[in-house]
Coordinates of C-alpha atoms in Angstrom, one line a residue:
Chain A
M1 CA -0.8 118.5 17.4
T2 CA -3.3 117.5 20.0
E3 CA -2.5 114.7 22.3
A4 CA -5.2 112.5 20.7
G5 CA -3.8 113.3 17.3
S6 CA -0.3 112.2 18.4
I7 CA -1.7 109.0 19.8
K8 CA -3.3 108.2 16.4
A9 CA -0.1 109.1 14.6
R10 CA 1.9 106.6 16.6
L11 CA -0.9 103.9 16.4
M12 CA -1.4 104.2 12.6
P13 CA 1.7 102.6 11.3
F14 CA 1.2 99.5 13.5
V15 CA -2.5 99.2 12.5
M16 CA -1.7 99.8 8.8
E17 CA 0.9 97.1 8.8
N18 CA -1.6 94.6 10.3
A19 CA -4.2 95.8 7.8
Q20 CA -1.9 95.4 4.8
S21 CA -0.9 91.9 5.9
K22 CA -4.7 91.1 5.6
G23 CA -5.0 92.8 2.2
I24 CA -6.7 95.9 3.5
T25 CA -5.3 99.2 2.3
K26 CA -7.5 101.8 4.0
V27 CA -8.7 102.1 7.6
D28 CA -11.1 104.9 8.7
D29 CA -11.4 106.2 12.2
D30 CA -14.7 104.4 12.9
D31 CA -14.1 101.2 10.8
S32 CA -14.6 98.1 12.9
L33 CA -11.1 96.5 13.3
T34 CA -12.6 93.1 14.2
E35 CA -15.1 92.9 11.4
S36 CA -12.4 93.6 8.9
G37 CA -10.1 91.0 10.6
I38 CA -7.4 93.6 11.2
V39 CA -7.6 92.6 14.8
D40 CA -8.2 88.9 15.5
S41 CA -7.7 86.7 18.4
L42 CA -3.9 86.6 17.7
G43 CA -3.6 90.2 16.7
I44 CA -5.3 91.6 19.8
F45 CA -2.5 90.7 22.1
R46 CA 0.2 92.0 19.7
L47 CA -1.8 95.3 19.6
V48 CA -2.0 95.3 23.5
S49 CA 1.8 94.8 23.8
F50 CA 2.4 97.5 21.3
L51 CA 0.2 100.0 23.2
E52 CA 1.8 99.1 26.5
E53 CA 5.3 99.6 25.1
T54 CA 4.6 102.6 23.0
F55 CA 2.7 104.6 25.6
G56 CA 4.2 103.2 28.8
I57 CA 0.8 102.0 30.1
R58 CA -0.4 98.8 31.7
I59 CA -3.5 97.3 30.2
G60 CA -5.5 94.8 32.3
D61 CA -7.3 91.8 30.8
E62 CA -10.6 93.3 31.9
E63 CA -9.8 96.3 29.7
I64 CA -9.2 94.2 26.5
T65 CA -12.8 94.5 25.4
N66 CA -14.6 95.3 22.1
Q67 CA -15.8 98.6 23.5
N68 CA -12.1 99.8 23.9
F69 CA -10.7 98.1 20.8
E70 CA -13.5 98.4 18.3
S71 CA -12.0 101.1 16.1
L72 CA -9.1 103.5 15.8
R73 CA -11.2 106.1 17.5
T74 CA -12.1 104.0 20.5
I75 CA -8.5 102.9 20.9
E76 CA -7.4 106.5 20.8
N77 CA -10.0 107.4 23.5
F78 CA -9.0 104.5 25.6
V79 CA -5.3 105.3 25.4
T80 CA -6.0 109.0 26.1
G81 CA -7.9 108.0 29.2
K82 CA -5.1 105.7 30.4
L83 CA -2.5 108.4 29.9
A84 CA -4.6 110.9 31.8
A85 CA -5.1 108.5 34.7
K86 CA -1.3 107.9 34.7
G87 CA -0.6 111.6 34.7
E88 CA -3.0 112.1 37.7
K89 CA -1.4 109.3 39.6
A90 CA 2.1 110.8 38.9
A91 CA 0.9 114.3 39.9
S92 CA -0.7 113.1 43.2
R93 CA 2.6 111.4 44.2
Chain B
M1 CA -37.2 58.8 15.4
P2 CA -36.2 61.6 13.1
Y3 CA -34.5 60.6 9.9
I4 CA -34.1 64.1 8.3
L5 CA -32.8 67.1 10.1
Q6 CA -35.8 69.4 9.7
Q7 CA -37.9 67.0 11.7
L8 CA -35.9 68.1 14.8
L9 CA -37.3 71.6 14.3
T10 CA -40.9 70.7 13.5
E11 CA -41.0 68.4 16.5
S12 CA -39.7 71.0 18.9
A13 CA -41.9 73.7 17.4
K14 CA -45.0 71.6 18.4
G15 CA -44.2 71.6 22.1
R16 CA -42.1 74.7 22.4
A17 CA -43.7 77.1 20.0
E18 CA -43.1 80.3 22.0
H19 CA -39.7 79.4 23.4
P20 CA -36.7 81.2 21.8
A21 CA -35.0 78.8 19.4
V22 CA -32.1 81.1 18.5
W23 CA -30.5 84.3 19.8
A24 CA -28.1 86.4 17.7
R25 CA -27.0 90.1 18.3
G26 CA -29.9 90.7 20.7
R27 CA -32.6 89.3 18.4
T28 CA -34.4 86.0 18.9
L29 CA -36.7 83.8 16.9
S30 CA -39.2 81.6 18.7
Y31 CA -39.6 78.0 17.6
R32 CA -42.9 79.0 15.9
E33 CA -41.2 81.9 14.0
L34 CA -38.3 79.8 12.9
D35 CA -40.5 77.0 11.8
Q36 CA -42.8 79.3 9.9
R37 CA -40.1 81.5 8.4
S38 CA -38.3 78.4 7.1
N39 CA -41.5 77.0 5.7
Q40 CA -41.9 80.2 3.7
L41 CA -38.4 80.2 2.5
A42 CA -38.7 76.6 1.4
H43 CA -41.8 77.6 -0.7
L44 CA -40.0 80.6 -2.2
L45 CA -37.0 78.4 -3.2
R46 CA -39.4 75.9 -4.8
Q47 CA -41.4 78.6 -6.6
R48 CA -38.2 80.0 -8.0
G49 CA -37.5 76.6 -9.6
L50 CA -35.1 74.9 -7.1
K51 CA -35.5 71.2 -7.0
K52 CA -34.4 68.5 -4.6
G53 CA -30.7 68.2 -4.4
D54 CA -30.0 71.8 -5.8
R55 CA -27.6 73.9 -3.8
I56 CA -27.9 77.3 -2.1
G57 CA -25.2 79.3 -0.5
I58 CA -25.6 81.0 2.9
F59 CA -23.3 84.1 2.8
F60 CA -23.6 86.5 5.7
P61 CA -22.3 86.9 9.3
K62 CA -24.2 84.8 11.8
A63 CA -27.8 86.1 12.5
V64 CA -31.1 84.5 13.4
E65 CA -31.8 84.4 9.6
S66 CA -28.9 81.9 9.3
L67 CA -31.1 79.2 10.8
V68 CA -34.0 80.2 8.7
A69 CA -31.8 79.8 5.6
M70 CA -30.5 76.4 6.8
F71 CA -33.9 75.0 7.7
G72 CA -35.6 76.6 4.7
A73 CA -33.2 74.9 2.4
L74 CA -33.6 71.5 4.1
K75 CA -37.4 71.8 4.0
A76 CA -37.2 72.4 0.2
G77 CA -35.0 69.4 -0.1
V78 CA -32.2 71.8 -1.1
V79 CA -28.6 71.3 0.0
Y80 CA -27.1 74.3 1.8
V81 CA -23.5 75.5 1.7
P82 CA -22.4 77.8 4.4
L83 CA -19.9 80.3 2.9
D84 CA -17.4 82.0 5.2
P85 CA -18.5 85.7 5.2
N86 CA -14.8 86.7 5.8
Q87 CA -13.2 84.8 2.9
P88 CA -11.8 86.4 -0.2
A89 CA -14.3 86.8 -3.0
D90 CA -12.1 84.7 -5.3
R91 CA -12.4 81.6 -3.0
I92 CA -16.2 82.1 -2.5
S93 CA -16.7 82.4 -6.2
Y94 CA -14.7 79.2 -6.7
I95 CA -16.9 77.3 -4.2
I96 CA -20.1 78.7 -5.8
G97 CA -18.9 77.5 -9.2
N98 CA -17.6 74.2 -7.8
C99 CA -20.9 72.9 -6.5
G100 CA -23.1 74.9 -8.9
I101 CA -24.9 77.0 -6.3
R102 CA -28.2 78.3 -7.9
A103 CA -29.2 80.8 -5.3
L104 CA -27.7 82.8 -2.5
V105 CA -29.1 83.9 0.8
T106 CA -27.0 86.9 1.7
I107 CA -26.9 90.6 2.7
A108 CA -26.2 93.5 0.5
D109 CA -23.0 94.3 2.4
R110 CA -21.5 90.9 1.4
Y111 CA -23.1 90.4 -1.9
K112 CA -21.5 93.5 -3.3
L113 CA -18.1 91.9 -2.7
L114 CA -18.9 89.3 -5.4
D115 CA -18.7 89.9 -9.1
P116 CA -21.9 88.5 -10.7
A117 CA -20.0 87.6 -13.8
A118 CA -17.8 85.3 -11.7
I119 CA -20.7 83.4 -10.4
P120 CA -22.9 82.6 -13.4
S121 CA -24.5 79.6 -11.7
V122 CA -26.4 81.9 -9.3
E123 CA -29.9 82.6 -10.7
F124 CA -31.3 84.6 -7.9
V125 CA -30.4 86.2 -4.6
V126 CA -32.5 86.4 -1.4
F127 CA -31.5 89.2 0.9
A128 CA -31.9 88.6 4.6
H129 CA -33.2 92.2 5.0
E130 CA -35.3 94.7 3.2
L131 CA -34.1 96.4 0.0
S132 CA -34.5 100.2 -0.1
E133 CA -33.3 100.9 -3.6
A134 CA -34.9 99.6 -6.8
F135 CA -33.8 96.0 -7.3
Q136 CA -33.7 93.6 -10.2
A137 CA -36.2 90.8 -10.6
N138 CA -33.7 88.2 -9.4
M139 CA -33.1 90.1 -6.1
I140 CA -35.6 89.2 -3.5
P141 CA -36.0 91.1 -0.2
W142 CA -36.7 89.2 3.0
S143 CA -40.3 90.6 3.2
A144 CA -41.1 88.5 0.1
L145 CA -41.3 85.5 2.4
D146 CA -44.5 87.0 3.8
G147 CA -46.3 85.9 0.6
F148 CA -45.7 82.2 1.1
P149 CA -47.5 79.6 3.2
A150 CA -46.1 79.6 6.8
T151 CA -48.0 76.7 8.3
H152 CA -46.5 73.9 6.3
A153 CA -43.4 73.0 4.3
P154 CA -43.6 72.1 0.6
E155 CA -44.2 68.4 -0.1
L156 CA -40.9 66.5 0.0
Q157 CA -40.1 62.9 -0.5
A158 CA -36.8 62.6 1.3
T159 CA -34.6 59.9 2.7
T160 CA -32.0 59.9 5.4
T161 CA -29.2 59.4 2.8
D162 CA -30.1 62.6 0.9
L163 CA -27.5 65.4 1.2
A164 CA -28.2 68.0 3.8
Y165 CA -25.2 70.4 3.5
I166 CA -21.7 70.7 2.0
L167 CA -18.8 72.0 4.1
Y168 CA -15.8 73.2 2.3
T169 CA -12.4 72.6 3.8
S170 CA -8.9 73.5 2.8
G171 CA -7.6 71.4 -0.2
S172 CA -3.9 70.3 -0.6
T173 CA -3.9 71.1 -4.3
G174 CA -4.7 74.7 -3.8
R175 CA -8.5 74.7 -4.0
P176 CA -11.0 74.0 -1.2
K177 CA -12.9 70.8 -1.4
G178 CA -16.6 70.2 -0.5
V179 CA -17.3 67.5 2.0
M180 CA -20.9 66.2 1.3
L181 CA -22.9 65.4 4.4
S182 CA -26.2 63.6 4.5
H183 CA -29.0 63.9 7.0
Q184 CA -27.9 60.5 8.3
N185 CA -24.3 61.6 8.7
A186 CA -25.4 64.6 10.9
L187 CA -28.2 62.7 12.8
T188 CA -25.8 59.9 13.7
F189 CA -23.7 62.5 15.6
V190 CA -26.7 64.4 16.9
E191 CA -28.4 61.2 18.3
W192 CA -25.1 60.2 20.0
C193 CA -24.8 63.7 21.6
A194 CA -28.4 63.6 22.8
E195 CA -27.7 60.3 24.6
T196 CA -24.3 61.4 26.0
F197 CA -24.8 65.0 27.0
D198 CA -28.5 65.2 27.8
I199 CA -29.1 68.7 26.4
R200 CA -32.3 70.0 28.0
Q201 CA -35.0 72.4 27.2
D202 CA -33.7 75.1 29.6
D203 CA -30.1 74.8 28.3
H204 CA -28.4 77.9 26.7
V205 CA -26.2 76.4 24.1
S206 CA -23.4 78.5 22.7
N207 CA -22.5 78.7 19.1
H208 CA -18.9 79.9 18.8
A209 CA -17.7 78.1 15.6
P210 CA -18.5 79.6 12.2
L211 CA -21.4 77.8 10.4
H212 CA -19.0 76.5 7.7
F213 CA -17.1 74.7 10.5
D214 CA -18.7 71.4 11.6
L215 CA -18.5 72.2 15.3
S216 CA -21.6 74.3 14.6
V217 CA -23.6 71.2 13.7
F218 CA -23.6 70.3 17.4
D219 CA -24.7 73.7 18.5
V220 CA -27.5 74.2 16.1
Y221 CA -29.1 70.7 15.8
N222 CA -28.6 69.5 19.3
S223 CA -30.1 72.7 20.7
I224 CA -33.1 72.5 18.3
K225 CA -33.6 68.8 19.0
A226 CA -33.8 69.6 22.8
G227 CA -36.1 72.6 22.4
A228 CA -33.3 74.7 23.9
T229 CA -31.9 78.0 22.8
V230 CA -28.8 78.4 20.7
Y231 CA -26.8 81.6 21.4
M232 CA -24.6 82.8 18.5
V233 CA -21.4 84.5 19.7
P234 CA -21.0 87.8 17.9
D235 CA -17.8 87.8 16.0
E236 CA -16.4 91.0 17.5
I237 CA -16.9 89.6 21.0
A238 CA -15.1 86.4 20.2
V239 CA -11.9 88.3 19.7
F240 CA -11.8 89.7 23.3
P241 CA -11.5 87.1 26.1
A242 CA -12.9 89.4 28.8
S243 CA -15.8 90.4 26.6
L244 CA -16.5 86.8 25.7
T245 CA -16.6 85.8 29.4
N246 CA -19.0 88.7 30.1
W247 CA -21.2 87.5 27.2
I248 CA -21.2 83.9 28.6
V249 CA -22.2 85.3 32.0
Q250 CA -25.0 87.6 30.5
Q251 CA -26.4 84.9 28.3
Q252 CA -26.2 82.3 31.1
I253 CA -24.6 79.8 28.8
T254 CA -24.9 76.3 30.1
V255 CA -23.2 74.4 27.3
W256 CA -20.1 75.6 25.5
Y257 CA -18.4 74.0 22.5
S258 CA -15.3 75.5 20.8
V259 CA -11.8 74.9 19.6
P260 CA -9.3 74.6 22.5
S261 CA -7.5 77.9 21.5
A262 CA -10.6 79.9 22.3
L263 CA -10.7 78.2 25.8
V264 CA -6.9 78.8 26.2
Y265 CA -7.6 82.5 25.7
L266 CA -10.4 82.4 28.3
V267 CA -8.1 80.7 30.8
L268 CA -5.2 83.2 30.2
H269 CA -7.1 86.5 29.7
G270 CA -10.9 85.9 30.2
R271 CA -11.1 86.2 34.0
I272 CA -13.2 83.1 34.2
S273 CA -14.1 81.7 37.6
A274 CA -16.6 79.2 39.1
E275 CA -18.3 82.1 40.9
R276 CA -18.9 84.0 37.6
L277 CA -20.0 80.9 35.7
P278 CA -22.2 78.9 38.1
Q279 CA -24.7 78.0 35.3
L280 CA -22.1 76.5 33.0
R281 CA -22.3 72.7 33.2
L282 CA -20.6 71.3 30.1
I283 CA -17.6 72.3 28.0
L284 CA -16.9 70.3 24.8
F285 CA -13.8 71.0 22.7
A286 CA -12.5 69.7 19.4
G287 CA -10.6 70.7 16.3
E288 CA -7.0 70.5 17.7
V289 CA -5.0 69.3 20.6
F290 CA -5.7 71.0 23.9
P291 CA -2.3 71.8 25.6
Q292 CA -2.4 69.9 28.8
K293 CA -1.0 72.8 30.8
Y294 CA -4.1 74.9 30.0
L295 CA -6.6 72.1 30.2
K296 CA -5.4 71.4 33.8
Q297 CA -5.9 75.1 34.6
L298 CA -9.4 75.1 33.1
A299 CA -10.3 72.0 35.0
E300 CA -9.2 73.6 38.3
I301 CA -10.8 77.0 37.6
L302 CA -14.2 75.4 36.8
P303 CA -14.4 72.4 39.0
H304 CA -18.2 72.1 38.5
V305 CA -18.0 71.8 34.7
E306 CA -17.9 68.5 32.8
L307 CA -15.2 68.5 30.1
Y308 CA -15.1 66.4 27.0
N309 CA -12.5 66.1 24.3
L310 CA -14.2 65.4 20.9
Y311 CA -12.3 64.2 17.9
G312 CA -13.2 63.8 14.2
P313 CA -12.6 65.4 10.8
T314 CA -15.4 67.1 8.9
E315 CA -15.8 63.9 6.9
T316 CA -17.1 62.0 9.9
N317 CA -18.0 64.8 12.3
V318 CA -17.1 63.6 15.8
C319 CA -16.1 60.0 15.8
T320 CA -14.3 59.5 19.1
Y321 CA -14.7 61.2 22.5
Y322 CA -13.0 61.3 25.9
R323 CA -14.5 62.5 29.1
V324 CA -11.9 64.3 31.1
D325 CA -11.4 62.5 34.5
R326 CA -10.3 65.1 37.0
A327 CA -9.0 62.3 39.4
I328 CA -6.3 61.4 36.9
L329 CA -5.9 64.6 34.9
P330 CA -3.1 66.1 37.1
G331 CA -0.8 63.1 36.3
M332 CA -1.6 62.9 32.6
D333 CA 1.0 63.9 30.1
K334 CA -1.3 63.6 27.1
L335 CA -5.0 63.7 26.6
P336 CA -6.5 60.8 24.6
I337 CA -9.0 61.3 21.8
G338 CA -10.8 58.4 23.4
R339 CA -13.0 55.8 21.9
A340 CA -15.6 55.6 19.2
C341 CA -19.0 57.3 19.6
A342 CA -22.2 55.2 19.3
N343 CA -23.0 53.8 15.9
T344 CA -19.4 54.4 14.8
E345 CA -16.3 52.1 14.6
V346 CA -12.7 53.2 14.4
L347 CA -9.7 51.1 13.6
A348 CA -6.0 52.0 13.5
V349 CA -4.4 50.4 10.4
D350 CA -0.6 50.2 9.8
E351 CA 1.3 50.3 6.5
Q352 CA 1.0 46.5 6.1
D353 CA -2.8 47.0 6.1
R354 CA -3.1 45.3 9.5
V355 CA -5.2 46.5 12.4
V356 CA -2.7 47.5 15.1
G357 CA -2.8 46.4 18.7
V358 CA -2.2 48.2 22.0
G359 CA 0.7 50.6 21.9
E360 CA 1.2 50.3 18.1
V361 CA 0.8 53.1 15.7
G362 CA -1.6 53.2 12.8
E363 CA -3.7 55.5 10.7
L364 CA -7.2 56.0 12.0
Y365 CA -10.0 54.6 9.8
V366 CA -13.7 55.3 10.5
R367 CA -16.7 53.3 9.5
G368 CA -20.4 53.7 10.0
P369 CA -23.3 56.0 9.1
A370 CA -21.5 59.1 10.2
V371 CA -19.0 58.8 7.3
T372 CA -19.4 61.2 4.3
P373 CA -20.4 59.9 0.9
G374 CA -17.4 61.9 -0.4
Y375 CA -16.2 65.2 -2.0
W376 CA -18.4 67.2 -4.3
G377 CA -17.5 66.7 -7.9
D378 CA -14.3 64.9 -7.1
P379 CA -14.6 61.1 -7.4
E380 CA -10.9 60.7 -7.5
K381 CA -10.3 62.3 -4.2
T382 CA -13.3 60.5 -2.8
A383 CA -11.9 57.1 -3.9
K384 CA -8.6 58.0 -2.3
M385 CA -10.1 58.9 1.1
C386 CA -13.2 56.7 1.3
V387 CA -11.8 53.3 0.7
P388 CA -13.5 49.8 0.7
N389 CA -13.6 48.1 4.1
R390 CA -11.0 45.4 3.7
F391 CA -11.6 44.0 7.1
Q392 CA -14.9 42.4 6.3
A393 CA -16.0 40.7 3.1
N394 CA -19.7 40.2 3.6
F395 CA -21.0 43.4 1.9
E396 CA -19.6 46.4 0.2
E397 CA -18.8 49.3 2.5
K398 CA -16.6 52.3 2.7
M399 CA -14.3 53.5 5.4
Y400 CA -12.8 57.0 5.7
R401 CA -9.1 57.3 6.1
T402 CA -8.5 60.2 8.4
G403 CA -4.7 60.7 7.7
D404 CA -4.3 61.0 11.4
L405 CA -1.7 58.7 13.1
V406 CA -3.0 57.2 16.4
Q407 CA -2.1 54.8 19.1
P408 CA -4.5 52.7 21.1
D409 CA -3.8 52.1 24.8
E410 CA -4.7 49.1 27.0
N411 CA -8.1 50.8 28.0
G412 CA -9.2 51.1 24.4
D413 CA -8.6 54.8 24.2
Y414 CA -6.8 56.2 21.2
Y415 CA -4.1 58.9 21.3
F416 CA -3.5 61.3 18.4
L417 CA 0.2 61.4 17.4
G418 CA 0.2 63.6 14.3
R419 CA -0.6 63.7 10.5
R420 CA 0.6 61.6 7.6
D421 CA 0.6 64.7 5.3
N422 CA 0.9 68.5 5.3
Q423 CA -2.4 69.2 6.9
I424 CA -2.2 71.3 10.1
K425 CA -4.5 73.0 12.6
S426 CA -4.2 76.6 13.6
R427 CA -6.8 78.0 16.1
G428 CA -8.7 74.9 15.2
Y429 CA -8.9 75.7 11.5
R430 CA -8.0 72.8 9.3
I431 CA -5.4 74.0 6.9
E432 CA -3.6 72.3 4.0
L433 CA -0.2 73.9 3.7
G434 CA -0.4 73.1 0.0
E435 CA -3.3 75.5 -0.5
I436 CA -1.2 78.3 0.9
E437 CA 1.8 77.3 -1.3
A438 CA -0.5 77.3 -4.3
A439 CA -1.7 80.8 -3.4
L440 CA 1.9 82.1 -3.1
L441 CA 2.9 80.5 -6.4
S442 CA -0.1 82.0 -8.2
H443 CA 1.7 85.4 -7.9
T444 CA 3.6 85.9 -11.2
G445 CA 6.7 87.2 -9.5
V446 CA 7.1 84.1 -7.3
C447 CA 9.6 81.4 -8.4
E448 CA 9.5 79.0 -5.4
A449 CA 7.4 78.9 -2.2
A450 CA 7.2 76.7 0.8
V451 CA 5.0 76.9 3.9
I452 CA 5.7 75.4 7.3
A453 CA 3.8 75.2 10.6
V454 CA 5.6 76.4 13.7
P455 CA 4.1 74.7 16.7
D456 CA 2.6 77.1 19.3
D457 CA 1.2 76.4 22.7
E458 CA -1.7 78.8 22.5
V459 CA -2.9 78.5 19.0
G460 CA -1.6 75.1 17.9
N461 CA 0.4 76.3 15.0
R462 CA 1.6 79.5 13.5
I463 CA 2.1 79.7 9.7
K464 CA 5.4 80.7 8.2
A465 CA 6.3 80.9 4.5
F466 CA 9.5 81.0 2.5
V467 CA 9.4 82.7 -0.9
A468 CA 12.0 83.0 -3.6
P469 CA 11.0 85.6 -6.2
H470 CA 12.1 85.4 -9.8
Q471 CA 13.9 88.7 -9.3
P472 CA 15.4 89.3 -5.9
G473 CA 14.2 92.5 -4.3
S474 CA 11.1 92.7 -6.6
M475 CA 8.6 92.2 -3.7
T476 CA 8.2 92.5 0.0
A477 CA 6.7 90.2 2.6
V478 CA 3.6 92.5 2.9
D479 CA 3.1 92.3 -0.9
M480 CA 2.9 88.5 -0.6
Q481 CA 0.6 88.7 2.4
Q482 CA -1.7 91.0 0.4
H483 CA -1.6 88.6 -2.5
C484 CA -2.6 85.7 -0.2
A485 CA -5.5 87.8 1.2
T486 CA -7.1 87.6 -2.2
K487 CA -6.8 83.9 -2.4
V488 CA -7.2 82.3 1.0
P489 CA -9.0 83.0 4.3
K490 CA -7.3 85.4 6.7
Y491 CA -6.5 82.6 9.1
M492 CA -4.4 81.0 6.3
I493 CA -2.3 84.0 5.6
P494 CA 1.3 83.4 6.8
E495 CA 2.2 85.5 9.8
V496 CA 5.8 85.6 8.7
I497 CA 7.1 85.5 5.2
E498 CA 10.8 85.2 4.6
L499 CA 12.2 86.2 1.1
W500 CA 15.1 84.0 0.0
E501 CA 17.1 84.0 -3.2
A502 CA 16.4 80.3 -3.6
L503 CA 15.0 77.6 -1.3
P504 CA 17.1 74.7 -0.1
K505 CA 16.7 71.4 -1.9
T506 CA 16.9 67.8 -1.0
S507 CA 19.1 65.4 -3.0
T508 CA 16.1 64.6 -5.1
G509 CA 15.6 68.2 -6.0
K510 CA 12.5 68.8 -3.8
I511 CA 12.3 71.8 -1.4
D512 CA 13.9 70.7 1.8
R513 CA 11.2 71.5 4.4
V514 CA 13.2 69.9 7.2
R515 CA 16.0 72.4 6.6
L516 CA 13.5 75.3 6.4
K517 CA 12.3 74.4 9.9
Q518 CA 15.8 74.9 11.3
P519 CA 17.2 78.3 12.1
R520 CA 18.2 80.2 9.0
S521 CA 21.9 80.1 9.6
L522 CA 21.8 76.3 9.4
A523 CA 19.3 76.1 6.5
A524 CA 20.8 78.7 4.1
D525 CA 24.3 77.4 3.8

C-alpha cells in the first residue's frame, strides 16, 4: 500500500461515520465535503483533532482552509505533505 | 420614502447604474443589470400566469441570481420563499405544499433532488442557468429572460402591507411554520438600520446568513438601499475560519453581520487582527447569546470596530439593540439585548398580565409595524402568538409574544434570561426540540424519543437525543441520525443519540427531561 493509500484508509472510517450521521452513504475522492455538509463548522475541528491524533501532526489555524479540506483527496495530499515535512525535520536533527 | 422593497433597488439603480450591487463566487451584477434582469423575471412570471400574492420558491445555493429572483418576484407582486438548498427534500416538499408555491427558481443540481409528484402545486420551473438537454415546456432556462422587457417592471398596484416573503422556521409540532413578512415589516427594520448604521455607497456589506434566515434581510436590503455592494460568503469558505478571514480581507468587507458563533470561530481560529482588517468598521451580531468571554476578546482584537448586539425573532426581525460600550464591557457579566428600535415598542409582561418594572422578569411582547401578520395557513398558531394589545383600548392592534423571558434594568435596557418553551438556538439556528422529537418518532421502530439541548460556549447549544426502540438492539444511533437526515436540516440532527430501553418518566407519566439532563447513572435508576 502506498503511503497516500494508507492515509486514506485511516481517514475513511472517520469521514464515513460523519457522512452517515448526515444521511450520506457514499463519498468519492473528489466530492466536496463542505457542500455535502459532511464537514461543517462544528465538524471541521473534530476532523482536525482526529488528523492530529491519528497522524501525530500539528495543524495550525492558518492551515485549516477550504483548499486543504475540500475533499478526501485534498486532505490526503495535505496530510502527506505534513508527514513529509515532519520526516525531513526528524532527519535533519 | 419607499413603501415597497423593490423601490430601494429602482432608486439605487438610477444613481448607481454601473456600480456592483452584488458579488457572489467571483461574479457581480451592477445595479443596472440587477434592475433589468429582475424586471425581465417579473414579466416572465406574469406571462406564465402568476398573480399578485402568489408564491415562488428560491431553491439554490447563494448566487447573484438569488437577488434577481427576490427582486423579480417582488416586482411581479409575487411573494418569495427562500428554501434552504441543504435541507432534506421531504422538508422542502412540505414547505412547497404548505404555502402552495406555484413556481420555482432553482438549478438542475437541486431540482433533481425533488420528486415532481411530491410538489404538485409547482406549475413551472425557472433554471438560473442554461439547459443543455432537451427540456419540457414547463422548464425555462435563464436565457428566456432575454425575451422580456428590461427597462420597466410590470404594472403593479401594491401597498406596504402586501406580503413580500415568507421565512420558514422550526415548528414545535414537527413541521416548519411559515412566518409571513410584509414590505412594511421589512422596511421598518431597514429604515431603522439606515438611520442607526449609516450604510454608505462605498460599503462592502457581507452576507453570511442563509437567505431563509432573517439576518440576510439586513445584508441585502440595506446594502441595496445605500447603493453599496453586498458580498455573499461562499458556503465552503464559511466553514473555515482562516479562509473566512482571508475572504473578508480580500473583499475589503466594511460591515459584517452574523450569528455570534461565526464570530467566536473567527476569534478562536481565524487569525483576525486590526492590522489585517483595517477597513472593517461595523460588526452586528444576532440570533443567540454572545458568550461574554469571546465578545471581550473580539472587542480587544478589533478596537476600531463598532459592535452591536441585535435581538429579535423572525416574527419581528430585529426589535431591540444594544451598542457595545468598550468602557464598561470588561466589567460586564452579561450583555443586554438593549432597548427597542425606532418605530417599535417592547414590553415585558408577567403571568398576571402586568407590565413588569425594573429588575422583574416577564415575557417580551413586541408591537409596531415590524410585527408579522402571522403564520401562513395557520390561524390557530397566529392567534396564539399574535395577541390583542391589552394595554391600550383605543383601537384594535396585535402584539407578538416572543416566548423569551427578559428583565429590564434601571437604564431601560432588557436582558435575555431564557425561553418559556422548548425552543433553542444552536449556531444561531432557531430550533424547536419538538420538531426533532417528531422526526425521531416518525421512525417505525421508535417507541419513545426525547431531545435535550446541552449548553455549549462556542455554539450555544449542542443537541442530544434519547431514543427507546420498540425492540432493544433493533437500531443504532447512526440509523437514527440517518433517519433524521431525511426529515430535518443537518443542523438539527442530534450530535449524540443514546439508545435506552425506556425513558424515565415523571409522576404524571411524562418523559422526565430534567432527569435526562443529569448524568446517566443518576437518570437511569
